[in-house]
Amino acid sequence: SNAPFTITAPPSVTLTSPNGGEGWIVSSTHSITWTQSNVANVNLEYSSNSGSTWNTIVSGTAASTGSYSWKVPNSVTTQALVRISNASNTAVNDASNATFTIAAAPSVTVVAPNGGEIWFIGSSQNITWSQVGVSNIKLEYSTNNGTAWSVVTASTPASTGSYAWTVPNTLSSQALIRVSDVVNATTKDVSNAVFAIAPAPVVAVTSPNGGESYFAGSNTNITWTSASISNVRIEFSPDGGANWTMLAAGTPASAGSFAWTVPGTFTSSGLVRVSDAAGA
């Protein structure tokens, strides 16, 4: 030979990450890494079906960098692969040794209370939510539209989707619930709008309340007191409560009084019943 010539290793590329078993999250950023020899530029692709089809990540990026920052696409799968190839000869390539997972980003969403509800003090109500990729959640409530928060529970399994809450004795028309990931508090959600915490509904008959005597056909007033009730149902029993006759299906609770013409049913076991028309 008139001059020396060179014998070099053949072009090669070897993928080092992801190489199987990883769990990567949609929209997160990860480095695809590789080693190479005698390759100028590489193409990167990914598959979400174990290599049946491939999608381009980047074409013709410098092989010498050994790394590419990849924003994981919204392709949820347990069968993901990445493939690297020599841009000038794609027959020189390498793929992940085994599949890895692309999972949906962790999320939590308040389902109830989500705005407009009226929950009564002392009642048991179910706080409900939906979630993706979260193990345990923290529950909090606010009575001032989110200015301050109080803990309902520091940790409860996210998979249950529900938590039985005894509504506290804190009157509010500006209540909210917040659900957050115990591990990452930035993964959270709040009721879309405020709900109300109100006194438990109550009603009490004040007249006739026992011992009265009325004449058939006379006029008298049935009276009561109430709280947190819009309308009341009024009924009469001639037989100590065995049977009831409707006097009014729904009259304003705030009136506190109902004009009653005493029926011509002679009895010494008369009763009057007043109940919440919306919740007997």
Rosetta silent file (secondary structure, phi, psi, omega in degrees, C-alpha in Angstrom):
SEQUENCE: SNAPFTITAPPSVTLTSPNGGEGWIVSSTHSITWTQSNVANVNLEYSSNSGSTWNTIVSGTAASTGSYSWKVPNSVTTQALVRISNASNTAVNDASNATFTIAAAPSVTVVAPNGGEIWFIGSSQNITWSQVGVSNIKLEYSTNNGTAWSVVTASTPASTGSYAWTVPNTLSSQALIRVSDVVNATTKDVSNAVFAIAPAPVVAVTSPNGGESYFAGSNTNITWTSASISNVRIEFSPDGGANWTMLAAGTPASAGSFAWTVPGTFTSSGLVRVSDAAGA
SCORE:     score description
SCORE:     0.000 S_00000001
   1 L     0.000  138.037  179.054    0.000    0.000    0.000 S_00000001
   2 L   -67.276  -23.931 -179.197    1.279    3.460   -0.830 S_00000001
   3 L  -154.162  162.798 -179.744   -0.043    4.705    2.520 S_00000001
   4 L   -67.170  151.125  170.936   -1.675    3.351    5.687 S_00000001
   5 L  -124.112  170.985 -172.792   -5.360    2.636    5.793 S_00000001
   6 L  -112.552  138.903  169.437   -7.740    2.250    8.726 S_00000001
   7 L  -117.420  118.458 -177.983   -9.675   -0.713   10.042 S_00000001
   8 L  -121.568  165.610  174.715  -12.335    0.362   12.570 S_00000001
   9 L   -62.835  144.833  177.915  -15.151   -1.266   14.473 S_00000001
  10 L   -65.224  153.412  177.871  -18.358   -1.444   12.451 S_00000001
  11 L   -55.929  138.214  178.378  -21.014    1.188   13.267 S_00000001
  12 E  -150.972  152.915  174.105  -23.090    0.170   16.275 S_00000001
  13 E  -137.578  141.077  177.839  -25.688    1.601   18.649 S_00000001
  14 E  -134.346  119.526  177.929  -26.839    0.191   21.973 S_00000001
  15 E   -73.730  131.470  178.051  -29.855    1.529   23.856 S_00000001
  16 E  -110.582  -22.218  176.862  -29.205    1.800   27.608 S_00000001
  17 E  -161.139  133.062    1.517  -32.433    3.454   28.813 S_00000001
  18 L   -78.553  136.556 -173.904  -35.317    2.700   28.849 S_00000001
  19 L  -120.078   11.265  175.367  -34.213   -0.919   28.661 S_00000001
  20 L   123.077  129.206  176.453  -37.192   -2.691   30.273 S_00000001
  21 L    94.656  -11.930  179.754  -39.221   -2.568   33.462 S_00000001
  22 L   -68.207  157.497  172.584  -39.362    1.205   33.877 S_00000001
  23 E  -123.092  104.051 -178.082  -42.599    2.982   34.753 S_00000001
  24 E  -108.975  146.888 -172.930  -42.782    6.372   33.041 S_00000001
  25 E  -102.120  139.140  176.294  -45.641    8.841   33.394 S_00000001
  26 L   -50.669  132.900  176.868  -47.468   10.602   30.564 S_00000001
  27 L    74.783   -2.162  172.713  -46.069   14.141   29.994 S_00000001
  28 L   -78.051  163.869 -179.223  -43.069   13.536   32.271 S_00000001
  29 E  -112.887  128.534  179.836  -39.578   14.081   30.821 S_00000001
  30 E  -134.105  155.578  177.823  -36.977   11.290   30.743 S_00000001
  31 E   -91.899  121.682  166.458  -33.594   10.808   29.120 S_00000001
  32 E   -83.049  125.941 -175.772  -33.304    8.185   26.414 S_00000001
  33 E  -124.772  156.076 -177.946  -29.634    7.105   26.594 S_00000001
  34 E  -158.429  166.219  167.344  -27.368    5.007   24.440 S_00000001
  35 E  -117.036  156.858 -177.387  -23.792    4.104   23.551 S_00000001
  36 E  -154.142  161.351  175.866  -22.496    4.132   19.987 S_00000001
  37 E  -141.908  125.476  175.371  -19.482    3.566   17.833 S_00000001
  38 L    57.797   37.724  175.892  -18.743    5.190   14.491 S_00000001
  39 L  -123.868  131.515 -177.889  -22.246    6.611   14.079 S_00000001
  40 L   -85.400  -48.548 -177.034  -22.804   10.287   13.291 S_00000001
  41 E  -136.401  151.420 -179.252  -26.576   10.652   13.788 S_00000001
  42 E  -127.068  155.414  169.983  -29.339    8.473   15.162 S_00000001
  43 E  -105.397  143.581  176.695  -33.082    8.120   14.820 S_00000001
  44 E  -120.995  136.374  178.908  -35.236    7.464   17.893 S_00000001
  45 E  -138.040  161.176  173.111  -38.643    5.767   17.838 S_00000001
  46 E  -133.359  153.963  176.143  -41.098    4.330   20.339 S_00000001
  47 E  -126.005  142.180  176.408  -43.686    1.567   20.189 S_00000001
  48 L  -108.012    6.193 -178.015  -46.724    1.163   22.419 S_00000001
  49 L  -134.847   42.883  173.892  -47.502   -2.372   21.226 S_00000001
  50 L    60.301   29.612  173.402  -44.293   -4.295   21.851 S_00000001
  51 L    97.416    2.183  178.249  -42.801   -3.416   18.479 S_00000001
  52 L   -66.084  -39.759  175.646  -45.698   -4.114   16.124 S_00000001
  53 L  -136.835  157.960 -175.822  -45.650   -0.477   15.013 S_00000001
  54 L  -130.560  146.032  178.821  -43.236    2.395   15.630 S_00000001
  55 E  -122.525  139.160 -177.061  -43.619    6.166   16.033 S_00000001
  56 E   -72.950  131.420  170.366  -40.862    8.715   15.411 S_00000001
  57 E   -93.786  -52.778  177.466  -39.443   10.561   18.410 S_00000001
  58 E  -158.002  146.572  177.200  -36.664   12.377   16.540 S_00000001
  59 E  -114.887  134.851  172.354  -34.747   11.876   13.311 S_00000001
  60 E    68.444   41.126  174.966  -31.058   12.650   12.796 S_00000001
  61 E   -91.575  150.405 -173.356  -30.004   13.747   16.262 S_00000001
  62 E   -59.630  126.667 -178.770  -26.291   13.719   17.071 S_00000001
  63 H   -70.743  -28.730 -174.207  -25.158   10.272   18.176 S_00000001
  64 H   -66.228  -20.986 -178.521  -22.237   11.641   20.165 S_00000001
  65 H   -68.091  -32.135  179.294  -24.509   13.190   22.824 S_00000001
  66 L    70.501    8.405 -175.550  -25.539    9.758   24.044 S_00000001
  67 E  -159.699  146.832  175.810  -28.779   11.176   25.403 S_00000001
  68 E  -142.030  129.886 -179.682  -32.089   12.714   24.309 S_00000001
  69 E   -83.319  117.375 -172.618  -34.646   14.403   26.567 S_00000001
  70 E  -116.430  125.388  171.753  -38.054   12.887   25.765 S_00000001
  71 E   -85.474  114.273 -172.320  -41.438   14.152   26.877 S_00000001
  72 L   -63.114  128.825 -176.274  -43.413   10.946   27.316 S_00000001
  73 L   -76.117  168.449  178.810  -46.488   10.930   25.025 S_00000001
  74 L   -83.769   67.120  178.521  -50.076   10.268   26.035 S_00000001
  75 L  -129.040   81.255 -176.536  -49.930    6.613   25.014 S_00000001
  76 L   -65.605  125.473 -176.218  -50.846    4.607   28.099 S_00000001
  77 E  -164.046  156.844  170.752  -49.450    1.097   27.737 S_00000001
  78 E  -107.193    7.302 -174.107  -47.639   -1.747   29.471 S_00000001
  79 E  -123.334   40.003 -176.949  -45.965   -2.748   26.188 S_00000001
  80 E   -84.584  145.260  173.440  -43.717    0.231   25.422 S_00000001
  81 E  -138.901  154.414  169.577  -40.329   -0.017   23.693 S_00000001
  82 E  -120.293  142.177  179.188  -37.799    2.516   22.417 S_00000001
  83 E  -127.176  137.879  175.822  -35.628    1.862   19.368 S_00000001
  84 E  -118.002  140.494  179.139  -32.444    3.635   18.248 S_00000001
  85 E  -143.526  154.561  175.453  -30.990    3.302   14.760 S_00000001
  86 E   -66.736  120.990 -175.762  -28.130    4.667   12.670 S_00000001
  87 L   -59.648  -28.296 -178.102  -29.687    7.511   10.664 S_00000001
  88 L   -93.211  -11.156  177.508  -27.623    6.581    7.603 S_00000001
  89 E  -155.993   90.448 -171.657  -28.237    2.840    7.863 S_00000001
  90 E   -67.902   -9.095  174.868  -31.311    1.902    9.893 S_00000001
  91 E   -67.338  -20.226  174.783  -30.344   -1.766    9.761 S_00000001
  92 E   -89.796  103.262 -173.631  -27.900   -0.831   12.521 S_00000001
  93 E  -152.411  169.455  174.481  -30.293   -0.524   15.446 S_00000001
  94 E  -153.782  146.378  179.119  -31.117   -1.611   18.967 S_00000001
  95 E  -124.940  164.935  175.275  -34.337   -1.657   21.010 S_00000001
  96 L   -49.484  138.983 -179.611  -35.206   -1.902   24.694 S_00000001
  97 L   -65.380  -28.417  179.189  -34.401   -5.394   25.979 S_00000001
  98 L  -150.144  166.387 -177.881  -37.902   -5.634   27.478 S_00000001
  99 L   -72.145  157.203  172.181  -41.073   -3.591   27.586 S_00000001
 100 E  -129.107  174.712 -173.918  -41.681   -0.742   29.999 S_00000001
 101 E  -108.097  136.838  167.251  -44.848    1.020   31.162 S_00000001
 102 E  -111.820  114.670 -174.965  -46.298    4.385   30.195 S_00000001
 103 E  -111.811  154.100  176.461  -48.904    5.276   32.816 S_00000001
 104 L   -63.198  147.435  178.210  -51.407    8.103   33.080 S_00000001
 105 L   -62.467  139.135  178.022  -50.297   11.022   35.221 S_00000001
 106 L   -56.450  138.600  179.128  -51.538   10.749   38.823 S_00000001
 107 E  -152.977  153.893  172.906  -54.744   12.694   39.343 S_00000001
 108 E  -136.022  143.991 -179.402  -57.579   13.120   41.826 S_00000001
 109 E  -137.358  124.214  175.357  -60.994   14.661   41.202 S_00000001
 110 E   -68.014  129.074  176.294  -63.607   15.611   43.795 S_00000001
 111 E  -101.391  -44.024  178.143  -66.974   14.097   42.887 S_00000001
 112 E  -153.898  138.587   -0.555  -69.000   15.116   45.964 S_00000001
 113 L   -78.622  136.114 -175.438  -69.555   17.559   47.452 S_00000001
 114 L  -118.755   11.948  175.461  -68.830   19.497   44.285 S_00000001
 115 L   125.334  127.501  175.815  -70.945   22.613   44.836 S_00000001
 116 L    95.631  -12.719  179.976  -74.489   23.523   45.780 S_00000001
 117 L   -70.736  158.509  169.136  -75.144   20.774   48.319 S_00000001
 118 E  -121.088  112.479  178.483  -76.559   21.415   51.792 S_00000001
 119 E  -109.845  134.652 -172.378  -75.041   19.084   54.368 S_00000001
 120 E   -93.418  141.368  177.823  -76.403   19.141   57.893 S_00000001
 121 L   -52.911  132.147  177.080  -74.334   19.351   61.050 S_00000001
 122 L    84.112  -11.072  178.650  -73.853   15.943   62.632 S_00000001
 123 L   -79.358  158.096  175.697  -75.037   14.004   59.599 S_00000001
 124 E   -99.090  120.251 -177.442  -72.846   11.351   57.962 S_00000001
 125 E  -125.380  146.969  178.949  -72.049   12.222   54.372 S_00000001
 126 E   -92.473  115.275  167.572  -69.846   10.468   51.832 S_00000001
 127 E   -78.800  125.802 -177.789  -67.003   12.515   50.384 S_00000001
 128 E  -125.032  155.050 -177.303  -66.349   10.849   47.017 S_00000001
 129 E  -155.697  165.824  168.205  -63.628   11.184   44.405 S_00000001
 130 E  -118.337  156.613 -176.742  -62.045    9.554   41.372 S_00000001
 131 E  -154.078  157.967  174.098  -58.313    8.995   41.021 S_00000001
 132 E  -136.222  124.586  171.899  -55.577    7.646   38.766 S_00000001
 133 L    68.524   24.812  179.837  -52.229    6.384   39.997 S_00000001
 134 L  -119.396  134.596 -178.020  -52.614    7.543   43.618 S_00000001
 135 L   -87.865  -48.733 -178.118  -52.216    5.220   46.613 S_00000001
 136 E  -135.701  146.245 -178.830  -53.424    7.357   49.533 S_00000001
 137 E  -124.102  155.977  174.149  -55.193   10.679   49.733 S_00000001
 138 E  -106.522  138.138  178.494  -55.575   13.453   52.264 S_00000001
 139 E  -115.661  135.056  178.026  -58.995   15.034   52.814 S_00000001
 140 E  -137.549  157.735  174.157  -59.532   18.605   54.041 S_00000001
 141 E  -131.396  152.263  175.811  -62.450   21.004   54.342 S_00000001
 142 E  -126.261  143.119  176.509  -62.725   24.775   54.330 S_00000001
 143 L  -110.858    6.854 -178.703  -65.586   26.893   55.656 S_00000001
 144 L  -133.896   42.290  174.223  -64.320   30.174   54.180 S_00000001
 145 L    60.864   32.444  172.853  -64.020   29.430   50.467 S_00000001
 146 L    95.155    2.076  178.200  -60.473   28.091   50.727 S_00000001
 147 L   -66.720  -40.227  178.049  -58.811   30.759   52.866 S_00000001
 148 L  -137.314  152.953 -176.262  -58.063   28.173   55.575 S_00000001
 149 L  -128.525  144.823  175.239  -58.254   24.373   55.644 S_00000001
 150 E  -121.098  144.256 -176.126  -58.934   21.773   58.345 S_00000001
 151 E   -78.308  129.800  169.701  -57.979   18.104   58.089 S_00000001
 152 E   -87.071  -50.572  172.157  -60.744   15.530   57.680 S_00000001
 153 E  -152.525  138.924 -177.325  -58.242   12.666   57.482 S_00000001
 154 E   -74.983  -25.901 -179.535  -54.491   12.757   56.917 S_00000001
 155 E  -162.849  130.147  174.873  -54.482    9.542   54.889 S_00000001
 156 E  -147.020  147.548 -177.504  -57.051    7.121   53.520 S_00000001
 157 E   -57.277  127.812 -178.264  -56.771    4.594   50.657 S_00000001
 158 H   -68.187  -28.733 -174.076  -57.434    6.339   47.344 S_00000001
 159 H   -66.124  -22.067 -178.721  -58.845    3.178   45.780 S_00000001
 160 H   -68.701  -32.297  178.813  -61.988    3.258   47.957 S_00000001
 161 L    71.896    5.537 -175.872  -63.225    6.440   46.266 S_00000001
 162 E  -156.977  147.405  177.787  -65.316    7.342   49.291 S_00000001
 163 E  -143.493  125.753  179.992  -64.968    8.476   52.908 S_00000001
 164 E   -79.307  116.864 -174.984  -67.797    8.708   55.470 S_00000001
 165 E  -114.541  126.074  172.025  -67.558   12.160   57.066 S_00000001
 166 E   -84.075  113.157 -173.083  -69.483   13.322   60.116 S_00000001
 167 L   -62.272  128.124 -174.554  -70.243   16.933   59.210 S_00000001
 168 L   -74.547  164.372  179.472  -68.752   19.255   61.857 S_00000001
 169 L   -83.472   66.944 -178.107  -70.628   21.828   63.902 S_00000001
 170 L  -136.800   96.726 -179.178  -69.399   24.722   61.767 S_00000001
 171 L   -62.842  135.380  179.951  -72.116   26.718   60.021 S_00000001
 172 E  -163.094  145.000  169.051  -71.011   27.902   56.589 S_00000001
 173 E  -110.197    7.780 -175.193  -72.318   28.864   53.180 S_00000001
 174 E  -127.623   40.433 -175.699  -68.756   28.862   51.810 S_00000001
 175 E   -85.715  147.037  177.192  -67.646   25.255   52.395 S_00000001
 176 E  -140.972  156.226  171.351  -65.249   23.345   50.132 S_00000001
 177 E  -117.829  139.291  175.977  -63.584   19.924   50.140 S_00000001
 178 E  -122.574  132.952  177.066  -59.998   19.364   48.987 S_00000001
 179 E  -117.210  129.959 -179.180  -58.552   15.979   48.003 S_00000001
 180 E  -141.285  155.468  176.911  -54.774   15.603   47.551 S_00000001
 181 E   -71.385  127.594 -179.868  -52.162   12.911   47.045 S_00000001
 182 L   -59.791  -37.463 -176.449  -50.435   12.138   50.359 S_00000001
 183 L   -78.064  -36.637 -176.523  -47.095   11.665   48.559 S_00000001
 184 L  -136.468   97.033 -173.612  -47.372   14.700   46.259 S_00000001
 185 L   -64.916  -14.503  178.435  -49.662   17.454   47.524 S_00000001
 186 L   -74.090  -17.821  173.061  -49.552   19.248   44.157 S_00000001
 187 L   -86.541  101.843 -171.432  -51.766   16.460   42.807 S_00000001
 188 E  -155.160  168.742  173.624  -55.057   17.735   44.178 S_00000001
 189 E  -153.979  151.746 -178.517  -58.571   18.900   43.420 S_00000001
 190 E  -125.338  149.964  174.091  -61.127   21.132   45.149 S_00000001
 191 L   -44.988  138.122 -178.133  -64.933   21.234   44.965 S_00000001
 192 L   -64.213  -28.239  179.180  -65.924   23.161   41.830 S_00000001
 193 L  -151.359  166.992 -176.656  -68.124   25.471   43.887 S_00000001
 194 L   -72.367  155.284  171.108  -69.049   26.048   47.522 S_00000001
 195 E  -126.273  174.090 -175.563  -71.622   24.028   49.443 S_00000001
 196 E  -110.783  141.997  167.762  -73.440   24.773   52.708 S_00000001
 197 E  -110.375  116.794 -171.634  -73.101   23.327   56.194 S_00000001
 198 E  -124.747  162.136  175.239  -76.410   23.997   57.945 S_00000001
 199 L   -59.462  146.672  177.388  -78.118   23.103   61.232 S_00000001
 200 L   -60.813  139.129 -179.934  -79.780   19.709   61.198 S_00000001
 201 L   -65.638  135.140  177.846  -83.456   20.013   60.232 S_00000001
 202 E  -139.333  152.321  174.673  -85.804   19.847   63.205 S_00000001
 203 E  -146.614  142.059 -179.723  -89.525   20.257   63.752 S_00000001
 204 E  -141.009  124.411  175.777  -91.570   20.251   66.974 S_00000001
 205 E   -70.107  132.235  176.982  -95.342   20.329   67.373 S_00000001
 206 E  -109.266  -23.102  176.719  -96.405   22.984   69.895 S_00000001
 207 E  -163.455  134.171   -5.002 -100.192   22.621   69.617 S_00000001
 208 L   -75.460  136.779 -174.148 -102.079   20.394   70.047 S_00000001
 209 L  -121.894   15.933  175.870  -99.393   18.727   72.109 S_00000001
 210 L   122.352  125.662  175.421 -101.448   16.562   74.471 S_00000001
 211 L    95.416  -10.941 -179.683 -104.415   16.971   76.813 S_00000001
 212 L   -70.927  162.218  176.279 -106.418   19.420   74.684 S_00000001
 213 L  -135.652  124.586 -177.233 -110.126   18.934   74.006 S_00000001
 214 L  -123.142  151.573  174.957 -111.765   20.158   70.806 S_00000001
 215 L   -92.327  138.982  175.659 -115.321   20.142   69.540 S_00000001
 216 L   -55.033  132.833  178.542 -116.040   18.557   66.162 S_00000001
 217 L    86.129   -5.727  178.383 -116.343   21.272   63.502 S_00000001
 218 L   -79.666  165.520  179.615 -114.558   23.924   65.536 S_00000001
 219 E  -108.188  136.263  176.670 -111.583   25.879   64.199 S_00000001
 220 E  -149.451  170.414  177.956 -108.157   25.848   65.798 S_00000001
 221 E  -108.709  128.733  167.031 -104.540   26.321   64.814 S_00000001
 222 E   -84.709  127.587 -176.729 -101.987   23.543   64.597 S_00000001
 223 E  -126.621  156.209 -177.831  -98.667   25.182   65.499 S_00000001
 224 E  -157.035  165.463  167.818  -95.010   24.100   65.385 S_00000001
 225 E  -118.277  154.849 -178.485  -91.425   25.317   65.452 S_00000001
 226 E  -157.059  163.209  174.182  -88.800   24.256   62.875 S_00000001
 227 E  -146.442  140.800  177.416  -85.276   24.844   61.566 S_00000001
 228 L    58.598   33.192  176.487  -83.681   24.100   58.181 S_00000001
 229 L  -128.887  135.169 -179.965  -87.004   22.980   56.708 S_00000001
 230 L   -87.309  -48.908 -177.166  -88.745   24.613   53.752 S_00000001
 231 E  -135.367  149.908  179.784  -92.148   22.943   53.804 S_00000001
 232 E  -120.387  151.694  172.355  -93.989   20.683   56.237 S_00000001
 233 E  -101.461  138.588 -178.944  -96.540   17.925   55.884 S_00000001
 234 E  -122.391  131.981 -177.452  -99.382   17.914   58.424 S_00000001
 235 E  -136.073  158.953  179.495 -101.378   14.811   59.344 S_00000001
 236 E  -128.010  135.967  174.958 -104.086   13.762   61.839 S_00000001
 237 E  -120.559  129.181  176.833 -104.571   10.375   63.510 S_00000001
 238 L   -89.722   -5.075 -171.100 -107.839    9.491   65.335 S_00000001
 239 E  -130.887   42.323  174.340 -106.427    6.268   66.772 S_00000001
 240 L    68.812   21.776  176.530 -103.193    7.075   68.538 S_00000001
 241 L   100.763    1.612  178.457 -101.033    6.878   65.404 S_00000001
 242 L   -69.772  -36.767  179.536 -102.271    3.616   63.897 S_00000001
 243 L  -136.329  149.477 -177.157 -103.661    5.474   60.875 S_00000001
 244 L  -129.801  142.910  176.620 -103.014    8.947   59.504 S_00000001
 245 E  -116.465  131.546 -179.232 -105.051   11.361   57.389 S_00000001
 246 E   -72.734  128.781  173.043 -103.323   14.055   55.328 S_00000001
 247 E  -101.610  -37.427  178.067 -104.280   17.608   56.240 S_00000001
 248 E  -153.175  125.631 -178.601 -101.630   19.408   54.150 S_00000001
 249 E   -76.453  -28.571 -179.228  -99.028   17.836   51.825 S_00000001
 250 E  -165.955  108.094  177.125  -96.797   20.868   51.854 S_00000001
 251 E  -127.341  148.046 -174.706  -97.230   24.175   53.655 S_00000001
 252 E   -55.665  126.989  179.873  -94.434   26.692   54.392 S_00000001
 253 H   -63.869  -32.745 -176.352  -92.557   25.663   57.513 S_00000001
 254 H   -65.768  -20.037 -179.855  -91.819   29.293   58.301 S_00000001
 255 H   -64.915  -37.283  177.606  -95.553   29.969   58.840 S_00000001
 256 L    69.685    5.485 -175.825  -95.463   27.928   62.039 S_00000001
 257 E  -155.632  145.580  178.624  -99.242   27.633   62.021 S_00000001
 258 E  -140.374  124.817 -179.057 -101.997   25.888   60.076 S_00000001
 259 E   -75.159  121.666 -174.006 -105.746   26.657   60.381 S_00000001
 260 E  -123.273  128.820  170.787 -107.550   23.370   61.065 S_00000001
 261 E   -91.180  114.490 -174.736 -111.250   22.587   61.112 S_00000001
 262 L   -61.487  129.305 -176.279 -111.581   19.758   63.647 S_00000001
 263 L   -74.550  164.255  179.765 -113.177   16.720   61.941 S_00000001
 264 L   -86.777   49.133  178.634 -116.329   15.010   63.081 S_00000001
 265 L  -115.668  102.417 -176.320 -114.447   11.949   64.247 S_00000001
 266 L   -70.561  128.571 -178.238 -115.073   11.447   67.945 S_00000001
 267 L  -159.288  153.938  170.470 -111.936   10.164   69.677 S_00000001
 268 L  -113.730   12.078 -177.383 -109.943   10.370   72.878 S_00000001
 269 E  -125.846   34.243 -178.258 -106.757    9.244   71.058 S_00000001
 270 L   -71.623  141.532  173.573 -106.211   12.117   68.633 S_00000001
 271 E  -137.877  151.373  170.896 -102.685   13.029   67.477 S_00000001
 272 E  -119.423  139.021  178.418 -101.257   15.580   65.064 S_00000001
 273 E  -123.350  131.008  174.641  -98.000   14.934   63.183 S_00000001
 274 E  -119.073  129.067 -178.309  -95.835   17.587   61.461 S_00000001
 275 E  -138.889  160.789  175.871  -92.919   16.399   59.294 S_00000001
 276 E   -64.783  123.048 -178.155  -90.462   17.711   56.743 S_00000001
 277 L   -64.040  -24.935 -178.580  -92.224   17.503   53.372 S_00000001
 278 L   -94.392   -9.567 -178.746  -88.866   16.708   51.729 S_00000001
 279 E  -160.890   88.481 -170.978  -87.752   14.129   54.287 S_00000001
 280 L   -59.927    0.000    0.000  -90.381   12.507   56.422 S_00000001
